Amino acid sequence: MQHNLTVNSTPEENKEPVEATFYTYGTKDFFSVFFYFLITIVIHAVIQEYMLDKINRKLHLSKSKHSKFNESGQLLVFYLISICWGLDTMIKEGFTENLSFMWEGYPHANLSYTLKFYFIIQIAYWLHTFPEIYFQKVKKDEMSYRLRYQILYTVVIIAGFLLNLTRLTLVCLIIHYSVEMIFHFARLMYFSDKPDCSAPSFIVWAVLFIIARLVTVTLIILTVGFRLGKATNQEMNTEMGNFNILPIRISVLTGVCLLEAWMLWNFLTFQLRRYRENQAFTAKKKIVPKMKDKKAKKEAKTVAVEQPPQQQQDDENSANEASPKAANGGVRTRSKQQKKK
């Protein structure tokens, strides 16, 4: 890891100086990102080959479902690793003790090895998703959707990393990844024909999605709007990594709030559209059997009542000819006429 910085600190209990190594960001991090960018492509291929493809062969999915299944499988693994890694970093760094860790001591330019490595991997992963669209031969109707969220992830993570808002970004990523992990798990269960697991998972995701949006906006407003707005160091200093000035704070608040509002709007419109489609489907399902019964009754009446008279006469003649009594009756009339003659 590049751009390391050794700091001598003297704890209160032990007066002997202790050396601590921290890391900042710089131009050499491009090489680190590119290196892990290549590694994530290899890991992506391994997961696809030895996990997802084997499951796909058993499920016999269509092409569209096959692509969505692979997407959810890859993201589920990544979200699970990122959540566990992020929570472990927060515990080791002592971020779980107090909520004020997100704004106290800003700028957070000096990062620990695990925290900087976490963001390097995050950036490398979302950058590797762009060439994966070509490798996986994604359809055009899915391409716009994937590019949209991949660009948003990349921009948000890089912005939080460069503005030294790594602690706030880490918390928001863990919240968002937790909700998205449930969604992709539910979608995998849906494609695997397991409605008992997919249906409740989708409901849990829908509830947590709204809560996550509200919590994220609250944390952003509390940290950037109020706490950093009242800080004493409100002068821009690129050498120290201080970007706590009014235009940047307004830009961050506006961008995040608009993004969260846009995500919530898309979610609500999607849920409303699905609700209307389900209502229309159930109503149509109730009407179709009634229409079939009415058509069957009408057809039976038309066959019995509206039979042509010529056909009725032919049917009667054929019935009489087939009856033995009618045949005997015909013989008797002939014999009587012959006797009279």
Short mmCIF file of C-alpha atoms in Angstrom, two decimals:
data_model
loop_
_atom_site.label_atom_id
_atom_site.label_comp_id
_atom_site.label_asym_id
_atom_site.label_seq_id
_atom_site.Cartn_x
_atom_site.Cartn_y
_atom_site.Cartn_z
CA MET A 1 0.00 0.00 0.00
CA GLN A 2 1.43 3.37 -1.09
CA HIS A 3 1.60 6.81 0.62
CA ASN A 4 2.25 5.58 4.16
CA LEU A 5 2.97 7.94 7.04
CA THR A 6 4.66 7.06 10.35
CA VAL A 7 3.44 8.98 13.39
CA ASN A 8 4.94 8.86 16.89
CA SER A 9 2.26 8.81 19.58
CA THR A 10 2.58 8.78 23.37
CA PRO A 11 -0.28 7.01 25.19
CA GLU A 12 -1.34 8.26 28.62
CA GLU A 13 -0.71 4.98 30.40
CA ASN A 14 2.71 4.37 28.87
CA LYS A 15 4.92 7.39 28.27
CA GLU A 16 7.18 5.59 25.84
CA PRO A 17 6.56 6.74 22.26
CA VAL A 18 4.83 4.27 19.97
CA GLU A 19 5.10 4.37 16.22
CA ALA A 20 1.85 4.08 14.27
CA THR A 21 1.64 3.80 10.49
CA PHE A 22 -1.15 5.55 8.64
CA TYR A 23 -1.92 5.96 4.96
CA THR A 24 -3.11 8.78 2.76
CA TYR A 25 -4.11 8.84 -0.91
CA GLY A 26 -2.06 9.98 -3.87
CA THR A 27 -1.24 9.36 -7.51
CA LYS A 28 0.43 6.01 -6.83
CA ASP A 29 -2.92 4.63 -5.73
CA PHE A 30 -3.89 4.39 -9.41
CA PHE A 31 -1.48 1.47 -9.73
CA SER A 32 -2.95 -0.21 -6.65
CA VAL A 33 -6.46 0.20 -8.01
CA PHE A 34 -5.43 -1.21 -11.38
CA PHE A 35 -3.70 -4.19 -9.77
CA TYR A 36 -6.76 -5.13 -7.69
CA PHE A 37 -8.94 -4.34 -10.69
CA LEU A 38 -7.28 -7.25 -12.49
CA ILE A 39 -7.56 -9.48 -9.43
CA THR A 40 -11.30 -8.84 -9.10
CA ILE A 41 -11.79 -9.85 -12.74
CA VAL A 42 -10.08 -13.18 -12.00
CA ILE A 43 -12.12 -13.72 -8.83
CA HIS A 44 -15.28 -12.86 -10.74
CA ALA A 45 -14.47 -15.53 -13.32
CA VAL A 46 -13.74 -18.13 -10.62
CA ILE A 47 -17.06 -17.51 -8.87
CA GLN A 48 -18.86 -17.66 -12.20
CA GLU A 49 -17.19 -20.88 -13.32
CA TYR A 50 -17.19 -22.95 -10.13
CA MET A 51 -20.35 -21.69 -8.41
CA LEU A 52 -22.95 -19.95 -10.56
CA ASP A 53 -22.57 -21.96 -13.78
CA LYS A 54 -23.01 -25.24 -11.91
CA ILE A 55 -26.23 -23.98 -10.32
CA ASN A 56 -27.47 -22.65 -13.66
CA ARG A 57 -27.07 -26.05 -15.30
CA LYS A 58 -29.33 -27.58 -12.67
CA LEU A 59 -32.01 -24.88 -12.89
CA HIS A 60 -32.24 -24.71 -16.72
CA LEU A 61 -33.01 -20.98 -16.76
CA SER A 62 -33.81 -18.89 -19.82
CA LYS A 63 -31.29 -16.41 -21.20
CA SER A 64 -32.82 -13.37 -19.49
CA LYS A 65 -33.13 -15.14 -16.14
CA HIS A 66 -29.66 -16.61 -16.57
CA SER A 67 -28.15 -13.12 -16.85
CA LYS A 68 -30.06 -11.80 -13.82
CA PHE A 69 -29.17 -14.88 -11.80
CA ASN A 70 -25.47 -14.34 -12.49
CA GLU A 71 -25.73 -10.66 -11.58
CA SER A 72 -27.46 -11.39 -8.28
CA GLY A 73 -25.03 -14.18 -7.45
CA GLN A 74 -21.96 -12.02 -8.00
CA LEU A 75 -23.37 -9.06 -6.08
CA LEU A 76 -24.57 -11.23 -3.20
CA VAL A 77 -21.04 -12.55 -2.62
CA PHE A 78 -19.53 -9.07 -2.89
CA TYR A 79 -22.08 -7.48 -0.56
CA LEU A 80 -21.63 -10.19 2.04
CA ILE A 81 -17.84 -9.81 2.05
CA SER A 82 -18.04 -6.00 2.12
CA ILE A 83 -20.48 -5.98 5.05
CA CYS A 84 -18.42 -8.39 7.16
CA TRP A 85 -15.20 -6.58 6.30
CA GLY A 86 -16.71 -3.16 7.02
CA LEU A 87 -18.14 -4.21 10.38
CA ASP A 88 -14.82 -5.78 11.37
CA THR A 89 -13.01 -2.55 10.44
CA MET A 90 -15.44 -0.46 12.48
CA ILE A 91 -14.96 -2.68 15.53
CA LYS A 92 -11.16 -2.65 15.27
CA GLU A 93 -11.05 1.11 14.72
CA GLY A 94 -13.38 1.74 17.67
CA PHE A 95 -16.05 3.39 15.52
CA THR A 96 -18.89 1.53 17.25
CA GLU A 97 -18.33 3.22 20.61
CA ASN A 98 -19.78 6.61 19.70
CA LEU A 99 -21.66 8.07 16.76
CA SER A 100 -19.50 11.17 16.82
CA PHE A 101 -16.61 9.28 15.19
CA MET A 102 -18.06 10.30 11.80
CA TRP A 103 -17.27 14.01 12.28
CA GLU A 104 -14.81 14.29 15.16
CA GLY A 105 -11.22 14.88 14.07
CA TYR A 106 -12.10 15.85 10.50
CA PRO A 107 -10.28 15.80 8.12
CA HIS A 108 -9.78 12.03 8.34
CA ALA A 109 -6.79 12.10 6.01
CA ASN A 110 -4.73 9.54 7.91
CA LEU A 111 -6.26 6.13 7.36
CA SER A 112 -5.40 2.76 8.80
CA TYR A 113 -4.25 0.00 6.47
CA THR A 114 -7.53 -1.92 6.62
CA LEU A 115 -9.67 1.16 6.00
CA LYS A 116 -7.67 2.36 3.00
CA PHE A 117 -7.44 -1.15 1.60
CA TYR A 118 -11.23 -1.44 1.95
CA PHE A 119 -11.79 1.63 -0.23
CA ILE A 120 -9.17 0.55 -2.77
CA ILE A 121 -11.01 -2.76 -3.18
CA GLN A 122 -14.37 -1.02 -3.42
CA ILE A 123 -13.17 1.26 -6.20
CA ALA A 124 -11.44 -1.60 -8.03
CA TYR A 125 -14.52 -3.81 -7.85
CA TRP A 126 -16.95 -1.27 -9.26
CA LEU A 127 -14.50 -0.33 -11.99
CA HIS A 128 -14.18 -3.98 -13.00
CA THR A 129 -17.96 -4.23 -13.52
CA PHE A 130 -17.74 -2.08 -16.67
CA PRO A 131 -15.68 -4.54 -18.78
CA GLU A 132 -17.72 -7.40 -17.29
CA ILE A 133 -20.73 -6.08 -19.21
CA TYR A 134 -18.84 -6.85 -22.41
CA PHE A 135 -17.49 -10.20 -21.18
CA GLN A 136 -20.92 -11.43 -20.10
CA LYS A 137 -22.60 -10.19 -23.30
CA VAL A 138 -25.33 -8.34 -21.45
CA LYS A 139 -28.41 -7.44 -23.49
CA LYS A 140 -29.11 -3.83 -24.43
CA ASP A 141 -32.25 -3.59 -22.29
CA GLU A 142 -30.24 -4.56 -19.18
CA MET A 143 -27.14 -2.56 -20.08
CA SER A 144 -28.56 0.88 -19.24
CA TYR A 145 -29.78 -0.32 -15.84
CA ARG A 146 -26.42 -1.85 -14.93
CA LEU A 147 -24.36 1.09 -16.15
CA ARG A 148 -26.52 3.44 -14.13
CA TYR A 149 -25.93 1.86 -10.75
CA GLN A 150 -22.30 1.03 -11.51
CA ILE A 151 -21.54 4.68 -12.29
CA LEU A 152 -23.37 5.82 -9.15
CA TYR A 153 -21.46 3.41 -6.92
CA THR A 154 -18.12 4.41 -8.44
CA VAL A 155 -18.75 8.16 -8.18
CA VAL A 156 -20.05 8.06 -4.60
CA ILE A 157 -17.20 5.89 -3.27
CA ILE A 158 -14.48 7.90 -5.01
CA ALA A 159 -16.02 11.17 -3.81
CA GLY A 160 -16.15 9.97 -0.20
CA PHE A 161 -12.55 8.73 -0.45
CA LEU A 162 -11.16 11.95 -1.95
CA LEU A 163 -13.11 14.29 0.36
CA ASN A 164 -11.83 12.36 3.41
CA LEU A 165 -15.36 11.39 4.41
CA THR A 166 -14.33 7.75 4.62
CA ARG A 167 -15.97 7.04 7.97
CA LEU A 168 -19.34 8.41 6.90
CA THR A 169 -19.08 6.64 3.54
CA LEU A 170 -18.21 3.35 5.27
CA VAL A 171 -21.35 3.47 7.43
CA CYS A 172 -23.59 4.39 4.49
CA LEU A 173 -22.14 1.58 2.38
CA ILE A 174 -22.75 -1.02 5.08
CA ILE A 175 -26.38 0.12 5.44
CA HIS A 176 -26.98 0.12 1.70
CA TYR A 177 -25.18 -3.18 1.07
CA SER A 178 -27.20 -4.91 3.80
CA VAL A 179 -30.49 -4.01 2.13
CA GLU A 180 -29.28 -4.87 -1.37
CA MET A 181 -27.95 -8.22 -0.15
CA ILE A 182 -31.46 -9.19 0.96
CA PHE A 183 -32.86 -8.17 -2.42
CA HIS A 184 -30.42 -10.26 -4.40
CA PHE A 185 -30.91 -13.21 -2.06
CA ALA A 186 -34.67 -12.97 -2.65
CA ARG A 187 -34.14 -12.80 -6.40
CA LEU A 188 -31.92 -15.89 -6.34
CA MET A 189 -34.62 -17.77 -4.42
CA TYR A 190 -37.22 -16.59 -6.93
CA PHE A 191 -35.20 -17.90 -9.88
CA SER A 192 -34.65 -21.16 -8.00
CA ASP A 193 -38.46 -21.69 -7.72
CA LYS A 194 -38.54 -21.30 -3.95
CA PRO A 195 -41.46 -18.92 -3.29
CA ASP A 196 -41.51 -19.77 0.41
CA CYS A 197 -38.13 -18.01 0.76
CA SER A 198 -38.41 -15.36 -1.96
CA ALA A 199 -41.81 -13.87 -1.01
CA PRO A 200 -40.98 -12.98 2.63
CA SER A 201 -37.49 -11.86 1.60
CA PHE A 202 -38.93 -9.39 -0.89
CA ILE A 203 -41.24 -8.02 1.81
CA VAL A 204 -38.34 -7.59 4.25
CA TRP A 205 -36.30 -5.87 1.54
CA ALA A 206 -39.14 -3.47 0.72
CA VAL A 207 -39.48 -2.38 4.35
CA LEU A 208 -35.73 -2.08 4.99
CA PHE A 209 -35.20 -0.19 1.72
CA ILE A 210 -37.35 2.72 2.90
CA ILE A 211 -35.75 2.69 6.36
CA ALA A 212 -32.25 2.69 4.83
CA ARG A 213 -33.07 5.74 2.71
CA LEU A 214 -34.27 7.69 5.74
CA VAL A 215 -31.31 6.64 7.90
CA THR A 216 -28.79 7.56 5.18
CA VAL A 217 -30.28 11.03 4.67
CA THR A 218 -30.36 11.58 8.43
CA LEU A 219 -26.69 10.66 8.84
CA ILE A 220 -25.63 12.87 5.94
CA ILE A 221 -27.55 15.90 7.23
CA LEU A 222 -26.34 15.35 10.79
CA THR A 223 -22.66 14.92 9.84
CA VAL A 224 -22.18 17.25 6.88
CA GLY A 225 -24.92 19.79 7.50
CA PHE A 226 -24.81 20.30 11.26
CA ARG A 227 -21.60 18.95 12.80
CA LEU A 228 -19.11 19.90 10.09
CA GLY A 229 -21.00 23.14 9.57
CA LYS A 230 -20.25 24.11 13.18
CA ALA A 231 -16.61 23.05 13.08
CA THR A 232 -13.89 25.63 13.53
CA ASN A 233 -11.67 24.53 10.63
CA GLN A 234 -13.77 25.71 7.68
CA GLU A 235 -10.93 26.71 5.39
CA MET A 236 -10.02 24.61 2.40
CA ASN A 237 -6.56 23.06 2.66
CA THR A 238 -5.69 20.40 0.11
CA GLU A 239 -2.40 19.55 1.79
CA MET A 240 -4.14 18.71 5.04
CA GLY A 241 -7.10 17.18 3.21
CA ASN A 242 -9.60 19.64 4.61
CA PHE A 243 -12.60 20.23 2.29
CA ASN A 244 -14.95 21.55 4.95
CA ILE A 245 -16.21 24.62 3.11
CA LEU A 246 -19.78 25.72 2.42
CA PRO A 247 -19.94 25.01 -1.35
CA ILE A 248 -18.65 21.46 -0.92
CA ARG A 249 -21.00 20.79 1.98
CA ILE A 250 -23.97 22.05 -0.03
CA SER A 251 -22.91 19.96 -3.03
CA VAL A 252 -22.61 16.81 -0.91
CA LEU A 253 -25.94 17.37 0.80
CA THR A 254 -27.74 18.17 -2.45
CA GLY A 255 -26.22 15.26 -4.35
CA VAL A 256 -26.94 12.65 -1.67
CA CYS A 257 -30.48 13.88 -0.94
CA LEU A 258 -31.36 13.95 -4.65
CA LEU A 259 -29.89 10.48 -5.11
CA GLU A 260 -31.84 9.06 -2.19
CA ALA A 261 -35.05 10.77 -3.36
CA TRP A 262 -34.56 9.38 -6.87
CA MET A 263 -34.01 5.87 -5.53
CA LEU A 264 -37.10 6.13 -3.33
CA TRP A 265 -39.19 7.43 -6.22
CA ASN A 266 -38.13 4.57 -8.50
CA PHE A 267 -38.87 2.10 -5.72
CA LEU A 268 -42.36 3.45 -5.09
CA THR A 269 -43.28 3.63 -8.78
CA PHE A 270 -42.02 0.07 -9.28
CA GLN A 271 -44.05 -1.23 -6.33
CA LEU A 272 -47.17 0.64 -7.48
CA ARG A 273 -46.83 -0.73 -11.01
CA ARG A 274 -46.46 -4.28 -9.71
CA TYR A 275 -49.48 -3.83 -7.45
CA ARG A 276 -51.64 -2.71 -10.38
CA GLU A 277 -50.42 -5.59 -12.54
CA ASN A 278 -51.23 -8.10 -9.80
CA GLN A 279 -54.68 -6.61 -9.31
CA ALA A 280 -55.40 -6.74 -13.04
CA PHE A 281 -54.13 -10.32 -13.24
CA THR A 282 -56.30 -11.53 -10.35
CA ALA A 283 -59.38 -9.74 -11.75
CA LYS A 284 -58.81 -11.29 -15.18
CA LYS A 285 -58.32 -14.69 -13.60
CA LYS A 286 -61.73 -14.44 -11.92
CA ILE A 287 -63.54 -13.30 -15.08
CA VAL A 288 -62.14 -15.94 -17.45
CA PRO A 289 -63.85 -19.02 -15.85
CA LYS A 290 -67.24 -17.24 -15.82
CA MET A 291 -66.89 -16.34 -19.48
CA LYS A 292 -65.98 -19.93 -20.32
CA ASP A 293 -69.08 -21.26 -18.50
CA LYS A 294 -71.35 -18.80 -20.29
CA LYS A 295 -69.89 -19.68 -23.68
CA ALA A 296 -70.33 -23.40 -23.02
CA LYS A 297 -73.98 -22.95 -22.06
CA LYS A 298 -74.69 -20.81 -25.13
CA GLU A 299 -73.04 -23.36 -27.43
CA ALA A 300 -75.11 -26.17 -25.93
CA LYS A 301 -78.34 -24.22 -26.43
CA THR A 302 -77.52 -23.32 -30.02
CA VAL A 303 -76.75 -26.97 -30.85
CA ALA A 304 -80.01 -28.22 -29.28
CA VAL A 305 -82.43 -25.45 -30.32
CA GLU A 306 -81.08 -23.98 -33.54
CA GLN A 307 -80.59 -27.29 -35.36
CA PRO A 308 -81.68 -27.05 -39.05
CA PRO A 309 -85.09 -28.69 -39.83
CA GLN A 310 -83.71 -30.76 -42.72
CA GLN A 311 -81.09 -32.20 -40.38
CA GLN A 312 -83.80 -32.97 -37.78
CA GLN A 313 -85.86 -34.81 -40.42
CA ASP A 314 -82.83 -36.78 -41.58
CA ASP A 315 -82.06 -37.70 -37.99
CA GLU A 316 -85.63 -38.93 -37.47
CA ASN A 317 -85.56 -40.99 -40.70
CA SER A 318 -82.25 -42.56 -39.80
CA ALA A 319 -83.61 -43.39 -36.36
CA ASN A 320 -86.72 -44.99 -37.82
CA GLU A 321 -84.70 -47.04 -40.29
CA ALA A 322 -82.44 -48.24 -37.54
CA SER A 323 -85.39 -49.27 -35.32
CA PRO A 324 -86.57 -52.90 -35.78
CA LYS A 325 -90.16 -52.00 -34.89
CA ALA A 326 -90.31 -49.50 -37.70
CA ALA A 327 -88.95 -52.10 -40.10
CA ASN A 328 -91.54 -54.72 -39.03
CA GLY A 329 -94.33 -52.17 -39.25
CA GLY A 330 -93.34 -51.48 -42.82
CA VAL A 331 -93.50 -55.18 -43.75
CA ARG A 332 -96.96 -55.59 -42.18
CA THR A 333 -98.49 -52.73 -44.19
CA ARG A 334 -97.15 -54.22 -47.37
CA SER A 335 -98.60 -57.67 -46.60
CA LYS A 336 -102.02 -56.16 -45.75
CA GLN A 337 -102.15 -54.25 -49.02
CA GLN A 338 -101.26 -57.41 -50.97
CA LYS A 339 -104.06 -59.36 -49.22
CA LYS A 340 -106.62 -56.65 -50.09
CA LYS A 341 -105.58 -56.79 -53.68
#
